[in-house]
């Protein structure tokens, strides 16, 4: 258990509204990630963070922004939700074991944009 | 560009038999890592096994082993003695990483759905 929680776990929202998803970790990991999962695409990276206030874009970052003001929290914001952003969103952290660093995932947030 | 290919959308295996899930990758980097994750119907992503590109031996974790063939750029997952609880979606992923780089991004394949028959 990597101590990752996501909130909310499920959300239904309307097109055009802003939405913020929260990822919280309890073990002071430096790297955090947001992925989305869609049928036929596997998981794709949206944004990631390599420290407080240090973030960068992934391959599907359009329409999303992130913030990390504390080590333990990584927020994903959909500035104006669209139906194409209906997806399952996973947060992840990178945790070390010897010389390797595996990524561990939170439980996911299912977002539906109507 | 990095790419992960899983060519088996779905597979069936008889309980107690072994099964191999295929994964091929493409990268121009010399240092990288390969991962397998399991996603049961409940939706969580469960880390199974990791193989570094410089590791000389194939990784093993209990009933899971990774058949790493660097020259062929393949990283197949072998599950021995399949159990009903192994029924799930399995994802192969790759991370470009320097040896001590904590923060490499993962590129995922599209997954293989494994069904274990009693």
Tab-separated table of C-alpha atoms in Angstrom, chain A residues 13-105:
chain	number	residue	atom	x	y	z
A	13	UNK	CA	-20.576	16.993	-13.960
A	14	UNK	CA	-21.959	19.080	-16.785
A	15	UNK	CA	-20.134	20.288	-19.849
A	16	UNK	CA	-18.442	23.632	-19.287
A	17	UNK	CA	-18.052	23.386	-15.530
A	18	UNK	CA	-14.646	23.346	-13.815
A	19	UNK	CA	-13.699	20.190	-11.953
A	20	UNK	CA	-10.848	19.525	-9.553
A	21	UNK	CA	-9.612	16.076	-8.638
A	22	UNK	CA	-7.370	15.570	-5.643
A	23	UNK	CA	-4.568	13.099	-5.083
A	24	UNK	CA	-3.162	12.746	-1.593
A	25	UNK	CA	-0.138	10.711	-0.496
A	26	UNK	CA	1.132	10.089	2.979
A	27	UNK	CA	4.727	9.003	2.374
A	28	UNK	CA	6.460	12.167	1.159
A	29	UNK	CA	7.215	10.926	-2.361
A	30	UNK	CA	8.743	13.497	-4.645
A	31	UNK	CA	7.215	12.417	-7.963
A	32	UNK	CA	3.486	12.360	-8.631
A	33	UNK	CA	1.538	11.742	-11.823
A	34	UNK	CA	-1.919	12.042	-13.320
A	35	UNK	CA	-3.021	9.540	-15.973
A	36	UNK	CA	-6.290	8.962	-17.733
A	37	UNK	CA	-7.572	5.591	-18.867
A	38	UNK	CA	-9.835	5.174	-21.854
A	39	UNK	CA	-10.896	2.040	-23.729
A	40	UNK	CA	-8.451	1.234	-26.507
A	41	UNK	CA	-5.807	3.651	-25.217
A	42	UNK	CA	-4.473	2.121	-22.040
A	43	UNK	CA	-3.238	4.792	-19.641
A	44	UNK	CA	-1.918	8.096	-20.888
A	45	UNK	CA	0.018	10.688	-18.926
A	46	UNK	CA	-1.667	14.057	-18.427
A	47	UNK	CA	0.736	15.931	-16.139
A	48	UNK	CA	3.365	15.099	-13.602
A	49	UNK	CA	5.176	16.791	-10.754
A	50	UNK	CA	8.762	16.442	-9.591
A	51	UNK	CA	8.412	18.585	-6.495
A	52	UNK	CA	6.384	21.315	-4.845
A	53	UNK	CA	5.403	23.838	-7.515
A	54	UNK	CA	7.376	21.865	-10.134
A	55	UNK	CA	5.151	20.364	-12.796
A	56	UNK	CA	5.323	19.426	-16.457
A	57	UNK	CA	3.025	18.290	-19.246
A	58	UNK	CA	2.407	14.777	-20.418
A	59	UNK	CA	1.117	13.562	-23.747
A	60	UNK	CA	-2.559	14.553	-23.265
A	61	UNK	CA	-2.357	17.789	-21.273
A	62	UNK	CA	-4.708	19.997	-23.326
A	63	UNK	CA	-7.676	21.132	-21.229
A	64	UNK	CA	-6.011	20.210	-17.938
A	65	UNK	CA	-3.972	22.077	-15.387
A	66	UNK	CA	-2.285	20.908	-12.197
A	67	UNK	CA	-0.997	22.361	-8.982
A	68	UNK	CA	1.171	21.131	-6.166
A	69	UNK	CA	1.494	23.491	-3.250
A	70	UNK	CA	2.334	20.754	-0.736
A	71	UNK	CA	4.332	17.568	-1.144
A	72	UNK	CA	1.363	15.400	-0.222
A	73	UNK	CA	-1.257	16.886	-2.565
A	74	UNK	CA	-1.408	16.969	-6.363
A	75	UNK	CA	-4.508	18.558	-7.873
A	76	UNK	CA	-5.818	18.054	-11.395
A	77	UNK	CA	-8.211	20.687	-12.746
A	78	UNK	CA	-10.375	20.455	-15.810
A	79	UNK	CA	-10.803	24.100	-16.610
A	80	UNK	CA	-14.022	23.649	-18.599
A	81	UNK	CA	-15.087	20.018	-18.704
A	82	UNK	CA	-15.980	18.454	-22.046
A	83	UNK	CA	-17.546	15.098	-22.862
A	84	UNK	CA	-14.199	13.911	-24.265
A	85	UNK	CA	-12.811	14.175	-20.736
A	86	UNK	CA	-15.146	11.465	-19.489
A	87	UNK	CA	-12.630	8.932	-18.277
A	88	UNK	CA	-11.092	7.199	-15.317
A	89	UNK	CA	-8.324	9.263	-13.767
A	90	UNK	CA	-5.463	7.677	-11.890
A	91	UNK	CA	-2.918	9.349	-9.697
A	92	UNK	CA	0.446	7.669	-9.195
A	93	UNK	CA	3.636	8.111	-7.218
A	94	UNK	CA	7.160	6.914	-7.929
A	95	UNK	CA	8.621	4.948	-5.050
A	96	UNK	CA	12.108	3.555	-4.814
A	97	UNK	CA	13.253	0.064	-4.067
A	98	UNK	CA	16.983	-0.310	-4.291
A	99	UNK	CA	18.014	1.145	-7.630
A	100	UNK	CA	14.611	0.836	-9.211
A	101	UNK	CA	11.616	3.111	-8.928
A	102	UNK	CA	8.219	1.637	-9.504
A	103	UNK	CA	5.035	3.597	-9.937
A	104	UNK	CA	2.140	2.857	-7.639
A	105	UNK	CA	-1.360	3.965	-8.424
